[in-house]
Amino acid sequence: PRADNSAICVCGGRRELGIAIGFLVPPVLVPNIEDQDKLAYHISIMFYIIGGVATLLFILVIIVFKEKPKHPPSRAQSLSYALASPDASYLSSIVRLFRNLNFVLLVITYGLNAGAFYALSTLLNRMVILHYPGEEVNAGRIGLTIVIAGMLGAVISGIWLDRSKTYKETTLVVYIMTVVGMVVYTLTLNLGHLWVVFITAGTMGFFMTGYLPLGFEFAVELTYPESEGMSSGLLNVSAQVFGIIFTISQGQIIDNYGTMPGNIFLCVFLTLGAVLTAFIRADLRRQKANRETPENKLQEEGEEEEESNANKVPTIVSEEHF
């Protein structure tokens, strides 16, 4: 599938759009009030809305979603279907994936980036309120800005990937810019100007959230012809594990030392992720499969046959002369 389509699916149709709504709606539905009964009432209303939306999406998944398209979207996908063995086990596929050093590095680096995003999203309201008391609604808007900017970055990077096929280079550049954006956000959070936080948080989100679909696309390239669901699932597991660790750790650091040390904590691990990304080798297996068309194979065989005949001519001439 095209990389830009994948970016739209990941950031438009999956969790990022839900996260954006989650930043914007709860502060409006649940105001910061002291009355516990009124607070419980507002929270119950929010939960009823979430339950209704989730039920509607569940019904749509059952009715609309299909297991796979009628026709493979690419030659690589067609070959993947042909190579798939009905006897293949889940465990053997996991073992093969973890023997792939490039994929293991990507799992770690993706988890570091996504985990930092999850921690930042979870603790954003607390960090903003510490420096800007009474700005709960604007804290949600800052989170919305991060995600919307990231969705834009994901689509742009997807279009770029589809045209350039520079998976490692694009991933590394976006990762480095994520580190830079996180550092700038850390240094400007406590300046006292909320509009500056909007700008720096949006810039950081453009690269941090924009990295997520790049990780999925790069993983598919590195692990072909293994199941895309398998590689994507492992990336998600890594993101959740690092997200839990980072959220708990950064929360403790903020409580004991403040927001800047907590954000520096994330900056350190994002820098580690950028360094590890540089060691990933761009083994683009899916792209190689797409290039191996029957026409290319016939052309290669014809060139080999011509070379073979050319090598035989001098031998024949020399024997006749002799």
mmCIF file of N, CA and C in Angstrom, residues 18-112:
data_model
loop_
_atom_site.group_PDB
_atom_site.id
_atom_site.type_symbol
_atom_site.label_atom_id
_atom_site.label_comp_id
_atom_site.label_asym_id
_atom_site.label_seq_id
_atom_site.Cartn_x
_atom_site.Cartn_y
_atom_site.Cartn_z
ATOM 1 N N GLY A 18 -8.526 10.046 17.837
ATOM 2 C CA GLY A 18 -9.179 9.868 19.130
ATOM 3 C C GLY A 18 -8.466 10.616 20.231
ATOM 4 N N ILE A 19 -7.129 10.622 20.193
ATOM 5 C CA ILE A 19 -6.364 11.368 21.200
ATOM 6 C C ILE A 19 -6.650 12.858 21.084
ATOM 7 N N ALA A 20 -6.751 13.347 19.835
ATOM 8 C CA ALA A 20 -7.042 14.767 19.632
ATOM 9 C C ALA A 20 -8.387 15.140 20.241
ATOM 10 N N ILE A 21 -9.397 14.305 19.992
ATOM 11 C CA ILE A 21 -10.712 14.558 20.582
ATOM 12 C C ILE A 21 -10.640 14.436 22.104
ATOM 13 N N GLY A 22 -9.829 13.485 22.586
ATOM 14 C CA GLY A 22 -9.671 13.302 24.026
ATOM 15 C C GLY A 22 -9.041 14.502 24.717
ATOM 16 N N PHE A 23 -8.150 15.204 24.012
ATOM 17 C CA PHE A 23 -7.576 16.422 24.581
ATOM 18 C C PHE A 23 -8.602 17.549 24.641
ATOM 19 N N LEU A 24 -9.468 17.630 23.624
ATOM 20 C CA LEU A 24 -10.356 18.782 23.489
ATOM 21 C C LEU A 24 -11.644 18.649 24.295
ATOM 22 N N VAL A 25 -12.272 17.472 24.271
ATOM 23 C CA VAL A 25 -13.627 17.330 24.815
ATOM 24 C C VAL A 25 -13.676 17.200 26.338
ATOM 25 N N PRO A 26 -12.873 16.332 26.989
ATOM 26 C CA PRO A 26 -13.005 16.169 28.449
ATOM 27 C C PRO A 26 -12.900 17.449 29.260
ATOM 28 N N PRO A 27 -11.967 18.376 28.971
ATOM 29 C CA PRO A 27 -11.948 19.608 29.778
ATOM 30 C C PRO A 27 -13.236 20.426 29.656
ATOM 31 N N VAL A 28 -13.930 20.267 28.513
ATOM 32 C CA VAL A 28 -15.188 20.988 28.334
ATOM 33 C C VAL A 28 -16.325 20.283 29.055
ATOM 34 N N LEU A 29 -16.360 18.948 28.973
ATOM 35 C CA LEU A 29 -17.443 18.187 29.595
ATOM 36 C C LEU A 29 -17.296 18.093 31.112
ATOM 37 N N VAL A 30 -16.050 18.062 31.584
ATOM 38 C CA VAL A 30 -15.807 17.906 33.033
ATOM 39 C C VAL A 30 -15.067 19.142 33.537
ATOM 40 N N PRO A 31 -15.780 20.168 34.000
ATOM 41 C CA PRO A 31 -15.114 21.376 34.501
ATOM 42 C C PRO A 31 -14.437 21.127 35.849
ATOM 43 N N ASN A 32 -13.506 21.988 36.173
ATOM 44 C CA ASN A 32 -12.770 21.887 37.433
ATOM 45 C C ASN A 32 -13.586 22.531 38.548
ATOM 46 N N ILE A 33 -14.435 21.734 39.218
ATOM 47 C CA ILE A 33 -15.312 22.240 40.276
ATOM 48 C C ILE A 33 -15.074 21.450 41.550
ATOM 49 N N GLU A 34 -15.436 22.057 42.690
ATOM 50 C CA GLU A 34 -15.205 21.440 43.990
ATOM 51 C C GLU A 34 -16.320 20.485 44.396
ATOM 52 N N ASP A 35 -17.547 20.726 43.916
ATOM 53 C CA ASP A 35 -18.697 19.899 44.286
ATOM 54 C C ASP A 35 -18.525 18.493 43.715
ATOM 55 N N GLN A 36 -18.358 17.487 44.582
ATOM 56 C CA GLN A 36 -18.096 16.131 44.157
ATOM 57 C C GLN A 36 -19.292 15.517 43.419
ATOM 58 N N ASP A 37 -20.494 15.856 43.828
ATOM 59 C CA ASP A 37 -21.680 15.310 43.175
ATOM 60 C C ASP A 37 -21.799 15.825 41.740
ATOM 61 N N LYS A 38 -21.604 17.104 41.563
ATOM 62 C CA LYS A 38 -21.659 17.666 40.206
ATOM 63 C C LYS A 38 -20.522 17.122 39.346
ATOM 64 N N LEU A 39 -19.363 16.971 39.960
ATOM 65 C CA LEU A 39 -18.216 16.425 39.226
ATOM 66 C C LEU A 39 -18.506 14.999 38.769
ATOM 67 N N ALA A 40 -19.090 14.188 39.657
ATOM 68 C CA ALA A 40 -19.440 12.817 39.289
ATOM 69 C C ALA A 40 -20.485 12.786 38.181
ATOM 70 N N TYR A 41 -21.424 13.727 38.211
ATOM 71 C CA TYR A 41 -22.451 13.800 37.167
ATOM 72 C C TYR A 41 -21.815 14.091 35.811
ATOM 73 N N HIS A 42 -20.920 15.063 35.760
ATOM 74 C CA HIS A 42 -20.260 15.415 34.486
ATOM 75 C C HIS A 42 -19.409 14.253 33.973
ATOM 76 N N ILE A 43 -18.721 13.559 34.881
ATOM 77 C CA ILE A 43 -17.901 12.414 34.459
ATOM 78 C C ILE A 43 -18.774 11.297 33.901
ATOM 79 N N SER A 44 -19.926 11.046 34.528
ATOM 80 C CA SER A 44 -20.825 9.996 34.024
ATOM 81 C C SER A 44 -21.362 10.339 32.643
ATOM 82 N N ILE A 45 -21.658 11.617 32.408
ATOM 83 C CA ILE A 45 -22.112 12.037 31.078
ATOM 84 C C ILE A 45 -21.022 11.763 30.036
ATOM 85 N N MET A 46 -19.781 12.079 30.383
ATOM 86 C CA MET A 46 -18.670 11.835 29.463
ATOM 87 C C MET A 46 -18.528 10.343 29.165
ATOM 88 N N PHE A 47 -18.654 9.498 30.192
ATOM 89 C CA PHE A 47 -18.528 8.056 29.996
ATOM 90 C C PHE A 47 -19.659 7.503 29.134
ATOM 91 N N TYR A 48 -20.873 8.031 29.307
ATOM 92 C CA TYR A 48 -21.980 7.594 28.460
ATOM 93 C C TYR A 48 -21.720 7.932 26.987
ATOM 94 N N ILE A 49 -21.173 9.111 26.743
ATOM 95 C CA ILE A 49 -20.850 9.511 25.367
ATOM 96 C C ILE A 49 -19.781 8.602 24.786
ATOM 97 N N ILE A 50 -18.737 8.319 25.575
ATOM 98 C CA ILE A 50 -17.661 7.428 25.105
ATOM 99 C C ILE A 50 -18.213 6.036 24.806
ATOM 100 N N GLY A 51 -19.080 5.527 25.697
ATOM 101 C CA GLY A 51 -19.666 4.211 25.475
ATOM 102 C C GLY A 51 -20.521 4.161 24.221
ATOM 103 N N GLY A 52 -21.282 5.228 23.960
ATOM 104 C CA GLY A 52 -22.104 5.258 22.751
ATOM 105 C C GLY A 52 -21.271 5.281 21.486
ATOM 106 N N VAL A 53 -20.219 6.104 21.484
ATOM 107 C CA VAL A 53 -19.347 6.179 20.310
ATOM 108 C C VAL A 53 -18.627 4.850 20.079
ATOM 109 N N ALA A 54 -18.124 4.234 21.156
ATOM 110 C CA ALA A 54 -17.428 2.950 21.039
ATOM 111 C C ALA A 54 -18.365 1.860 20.504
ATOM 112 N N THR A 55 -19.611 1.857 20.961
ATOM 113 C CA THR A 55 -20.580 0.872 20.469
ATOM 114 C C THR A 55 -20.859 1.072 18.983
ATOM 115 N N LEU A 56 -21.014 2.322 18.569
ATOM 116 C CA LEU A 56 -21.242 2.614 17.148
ATOM 117 C C LEU A 56 -20.070 2.147 16.294
ATOM 118 N N LEU A 57 -18.844 2.423 16.758
ATOM 119 C CA LEU A 57 -17.657 1.986 16.006
ATOM 120 C C LEU A 57 -17.576 0.469 15.941
ATOM 121 N N PHE A 58 -17.938 -0.214 17.017
ATOM 122 C CA PHE A 58 -17.937 -1.678 17.041
ATOM 123 C C PHE A 58 -18.890 -2.238 15.987
ATOM 124 N N ILE A 59 -20.060 -1.652 15.886
ATOM 125 C CA ILE A 59 -21.042 -2.103 14.891
ATOM 126 C C ILE A 59 -20.525 -1.854 13.473
ATOM 127 N N LEU A 60 -19.897 -0.697 13.259
ATOM 128 C CA LEU A 60 -19.360 -0.386 11.931
ATOM 129 C C LEU A 60 -18.239 -1.345 11.542
ATOM 130 N N VAL A 61 -17.405 -1.718 12.508
ATOM 131 C CA VAL A 61 -16.330 -2.676 12.229
ATOM 132 C C VAL A 61 -16.908 -4.014 11.779
ATOM 133 N N ILE A 62 -17.946 -4.478 12.448
ATOM 134 C CA ILE A 62 -18.568 -5.757 12.095
ATOM 135 C C ILE A 62 -19.199 -5.707 10.700
ATOM 136 N N ILE A 63 -19.843 -4.597 10.376
ATOM 137 C CA ILE A 63 -20.581 -4.513 9.123
ATOM 138 C C ILE A 63 -19.677 -4.167 7.942
ATOM 139 N N VAL A 64 -18.767 -3.215 8.128
ATOM 140 C CA VAL A 64 -18.040 -2.628 6.999
ATOM 141 C C VAL A 64 -16.695 -3.293 6.750
ATOM 142 N N PHE A 65 -15.939 -3.595 7.800
ATOM 143 C CA PHE A 65 -14.562 -4.041 7.630
ATOM 144 C C PHE A 65 -14.497 -5.429 6.996
ATOM 145 N N LYS A 66 -13.490 -5.615 6.123
ATOM 146 C CA LYS A 66 -13.229 -6.910 5.506
ATOM 147 C C LYS A 66 -11.848 -7.402 5.936
ATOM 148 N N GLU A 67 -11.663 -8.713 5.852
ATOM 149 C CA GLU A 67 -10.390 -9.284 6.296
ATOM 150 C C GLU A 67 -9.238 -8.804 5.432
ATOM 151 N N LYS A 68 -9.436 -8.748 4.116
ATOM 152 C CA LYS A 68 -8.408 -8.279 3.196
ATOM 153 C C LYS A 68 -9.073 -7.857 1.899
ATOM 154 N N PRO A 69 -8.405 -7.050 1.081
ATOM 155 C CA PRO A 69 -9.008 -6.601 -0.177
ATOM 156 C C PRO A 69 -9.174 -7.752 -1.167
ATOM 157 N N LYS A 70 -10.087 -7.565 -2.101
ATOM 158 C CA LYS A 70 -10.348 -8.598 -3.097
ATOM 159 C C LYS A 70 -9.119 -8.866 -3.956
ATOM 160 N N HIS A 71 -8.405 -7.822 -4.305
ATOM 161 C CA HIS A 71 -7.186 -7.939 -5.111
ATOM 162 C C HIS A 71 -6.016 -7.357 -4.320
ATOM 163 N N PRO A 72 -4.848 -8.001 -4.322
ATOM 164 C CA PRO A 72 -3.678 -7.480 -3.598
ATOM 165 C C PRO A 72 -3.312 -6.087 -4.097
ATOM 166 N N PRO A 73 -2.973 -5.165 -3.213
ATOM 167 C CA PRO A 73 -2.670 -3.788 -3.620
ATOM 168 C C PRO A 73 -1.333 -3.630 -4.327
ATOM 169 N N SER A 74 -0.460 -4.624 -4.243
ATOM 170 C CA SER A 74 0.854 -4.530 -4.876
ATOM 171 C C SER A 74 1.372 -5.929 -5.165
ATOM 172 N N ARG A 75 2.432 -5.987 -5.988
ATOM 173 C CA ARG A 75 3.051 -7.283 -6.286
ATOM 174 C C ARG A 75 3.662 -7.892 -5.026
ATOM 175 N N ALA A 76 4.249 -7.050 -4.172
ATOM 176 C CA ALA A 76 4.835 -7.559 -2.937
ATOM 177 C C ALA A 76 3.775 -8.209 -2.057
ATOM 178 N N GLN A 77 2.595 -7.603 -1.985
ATOM 179 C CA GLN A 77 1.533 -8.175 -1.171
ATOM 180 C C GLN A 77 1.031 -9.477 -1.772
ATOM 181 N N SER A 78 0.971 -9.523 -3.116
ATOM 182 C CA SER A 78 0.556 -10.758 -3.781
ATOM 183 C C SER A 78 1.528 -11.897 -3.496
ATOM 184 N N LEU A 79 2.832 -11.594 -3.543
ATOM 185 C CA LEU A 79 3.841 -12.604 -3.229
ATOM 186 C C LEU A 79 3.758 -13.024 -1.764
ATOM 187 N N SER A 80 3.421 -12.064 -0.905
ATOM 188 C CA SER A 80 3.287 -12.377 0.515
ATOM 189 C C SER A 80 2.155 -13.366 0.751
ATOM 190 N N TYR A 81 1.026 -13.171 0.040
ATOM 191 C CA TYR A 81 -0.075 -14.122 0.151
ATOM 192 C C TYR A 81 0.359 -15.498 -0.336
ATOM 193 N N ALA A 82 1.137 -15.528 -1.446
ATOM 194 C CA ALA A 82 1.554 -16.802 -2.012
ATOM 195 C C ALA A 82 2.554 -17.528 -1.115
ATOM 196 N N LEU A 83 3.404 -16.755 -0.439
ATOM 197 C CA LEU A 83 4.425 -17.369 0.413
ATOM 198 C C LEU A 83 3.885 -17.770 1.781
ATOM 199 N N ALA A 84 2.716 -17.260 2.132
ATOM 200 C CA ALA A 84 2.151 -17.562 3.455
ATOM 201 C C ALA A 84 1.810 -19.041 3.550
ATOM 202 N N SER A 85 2.297 -19.674 4.600
ATOM 203 C CA SER A 85 2.045 -21.098 4.803
ATOM 204 C C SER A 85 0.927 -21.296 5.819
ATOM 205 N N PRO A 86 -0.043 -22.153 5.498
ATOM 206 C CA PRO A 86 -1.121 -22.387 6.468
ATOM 207 C C PRO A 86 -0.641 -23.063 7.746
ATOM 208 N N ASP A 87 0.528 -23.701 7.680
ATOM 209 C CA ASP A 87 1.067 -24.405 8.848
ATOM 210 C C ASP A 87 1.970 -23.518 9.709
ATOM 211 N N ALA A 88 2.195 -22.267 9.249
ATOM 212 C CA ALA A 88 3.093 -21.380 9.995
ATOM 213 C C ALA A 88 2.491 -21.037 11.353
ATOM 214 N N SER A 89 3.317 -21.071 12.383
ATOM 215 C CA SER A 89 2.838 -20.798 13.726
ATOM 216 C C SER A 89 3.178 -19.375 14.131
ATOM 217 N N TYR A 90 2.409 -18.879 15.067
ATOM 218 C CA TYR A 90 2.617 -17.528 15.585
ATOM 219 C C TYR A 90 3.976 -17.429 16.261
ATOM 220 N N LEU A 91 4.358 -18.451 17.015
ATOM 221 C CA LEU A 91 5.610 -18.422 17.750
ATOM 222 C C LEU A 91 6.807 -18.400 16.813
ATOM 223 N N SER A 92 6.754 -19.192 15.751
ATOM 224 C CA SER A 92 7.880 -19.232 14.809
ATOM 225 C C SER A 92 8.053 -17.882 14.123
ATOM 226 N N SER A 93 6.943 -17.212 13.822
ATOM 227 C CA SER A 93 7.032 -15.895 13.208
ATOM 228 C C SER A 93 7.649 -14.886 14.167
ATOM 229 N N ILE A 94 7.281 -14.957 15.440
ATOM 230 C CA ILE A 94 7.861 -14.067 16.442
ATOM 231 C C ILE A 94 9.365 -14.296 16.555
ATOM 232 N N VAL A 95 9.772 -15.559 16.538
ATOM 233 C CA VAL A 95 11.194 -15.889 16.643
ATOM 234 C C VAL A 95 11.956 -15.312 15.459
ATOM 235 N N ARG A 96 11.405 -15.461 14.249
ATOM 236 C CA ARG A 96 12.071 -14.928 13.056
ATOM 237 C C ARG A 96 12.196 -13.405 13.135
ATOM 238 N N LEU A 97 11.178 -12.757 13.643
ATOM 239 C CA LEU A 97 11.225 -11.301 13.732
ATOM 240 C C LEU A 97 12.288 -10.841 14.727
ATOM 241 N N PHE A 98 12.415 -11.530 15.845
ATOM 242 C CA PHE A 98 13.399 -11.119 16.840
ATOM 243 C C PHE A 98 14.825 -11.529 16.457
ATOM 244 N N ARG A 99 14.975 -12.360 15.434
ATOM 245 C CA ARG A 99 16.304 -12.633 14.884
ATOM 246 C C ARG A 99 16.739 -11.557 13.897
ATOM 247 N N ASN A 100 15.803 -10.709 13.518
ATOM 248 C CA ASN A 100 16.080 -9.611 12.593
ATOM 249 C C ASN A 100 16.559 -8.416 13.416
ATOM 250 N N LEU A 101 17.868 -8.192 13.439
ATOM 251 C CA LEU A 101 18.455 -7.156 14.290
ATOM 252 C C LEU A 101 17.924 -5.775 13.942
ATOM 253 N N ASN A 102 17.755 -5.494 12.652
ATOM 254 C CA ASN A 102 17.248 -4.180 12.254
ATOM 255 C C ASN A 102 15.848 -3.941 12.816
ATOM 256 N N PHE A 103 15.011 -4.965 12.789
ATOM 257 C CA PHE A 103 13.656 -4.819 13.316
ATOM 258 C C PHE A 103 13.672 -4.663 14.834
ATOM 259 N N VAL A 104 14.557 -5.385 15.508
ATOM 260 C CA VAL A 104 14.659 -5.260 16.966
ATOM 261 C C VAL A 104 15.042 -3.827 17.345
ATOM 262 N N LEU A 105 15.995 -3.248 16.619
ATOM 263 C CA LEU A 105 16.371 -1.855 16.882
ATOM 264 C C LEU A 105 15.190 -0.915 16.638
ATOM 265 N N LEU A 106 14.416 -1.193 15.586
ATOM 266 C CA LEU A 106 13.261 -0.350 15.295
ATOM 267 C C LEU A 106 12.196 -0.480 16.385
ATOM 268 N N VAL A 107 11.998 -1.690 16.894
ATOM 269 C CA VAL A 107 11.037 -1.887 17.980
ATOM 270 C C VAL A 107 11.425 -1.034 19.195
ATOM 271 N N ILE A 108 12.711 -1.010 19.514
ATOM 272 C CA ILE A 108 13.183 -0.228 20.660
ATOM 273 C C ILE A 108 13.014 1.266 20.400
ATOM 274 N N THR A 109 13.466 1.725 19.235
ATOM 275 C CA THR A 109 13.400 3.162 18.939
ATOM 276 C C THR A 109 11.961 3.639 18.801
ATOM 277 N N TYR A 110 11.104 2.821 18.206
ATOM 278 C CA TYR A 110 9.695 3.198 18.102
ATOM 279 C C TYR A 110 9.063 3.281 19.488
ATOM 280 N N GLY A 111 9.378 2.312 20.337
ATOM 281 C CA GLY A 111 8.842 2.332 21.686
ATOM 282 C C GLY A 111 9.290 3.559 22.466
ATOM 283 N N LEU A 112 10.547 3.965 22.307
ATOM 284 C CA LEU A 112 11.041 5.154 22.988
ATOM 285 C C LEU A 112 10.289 6.405 22.542
#
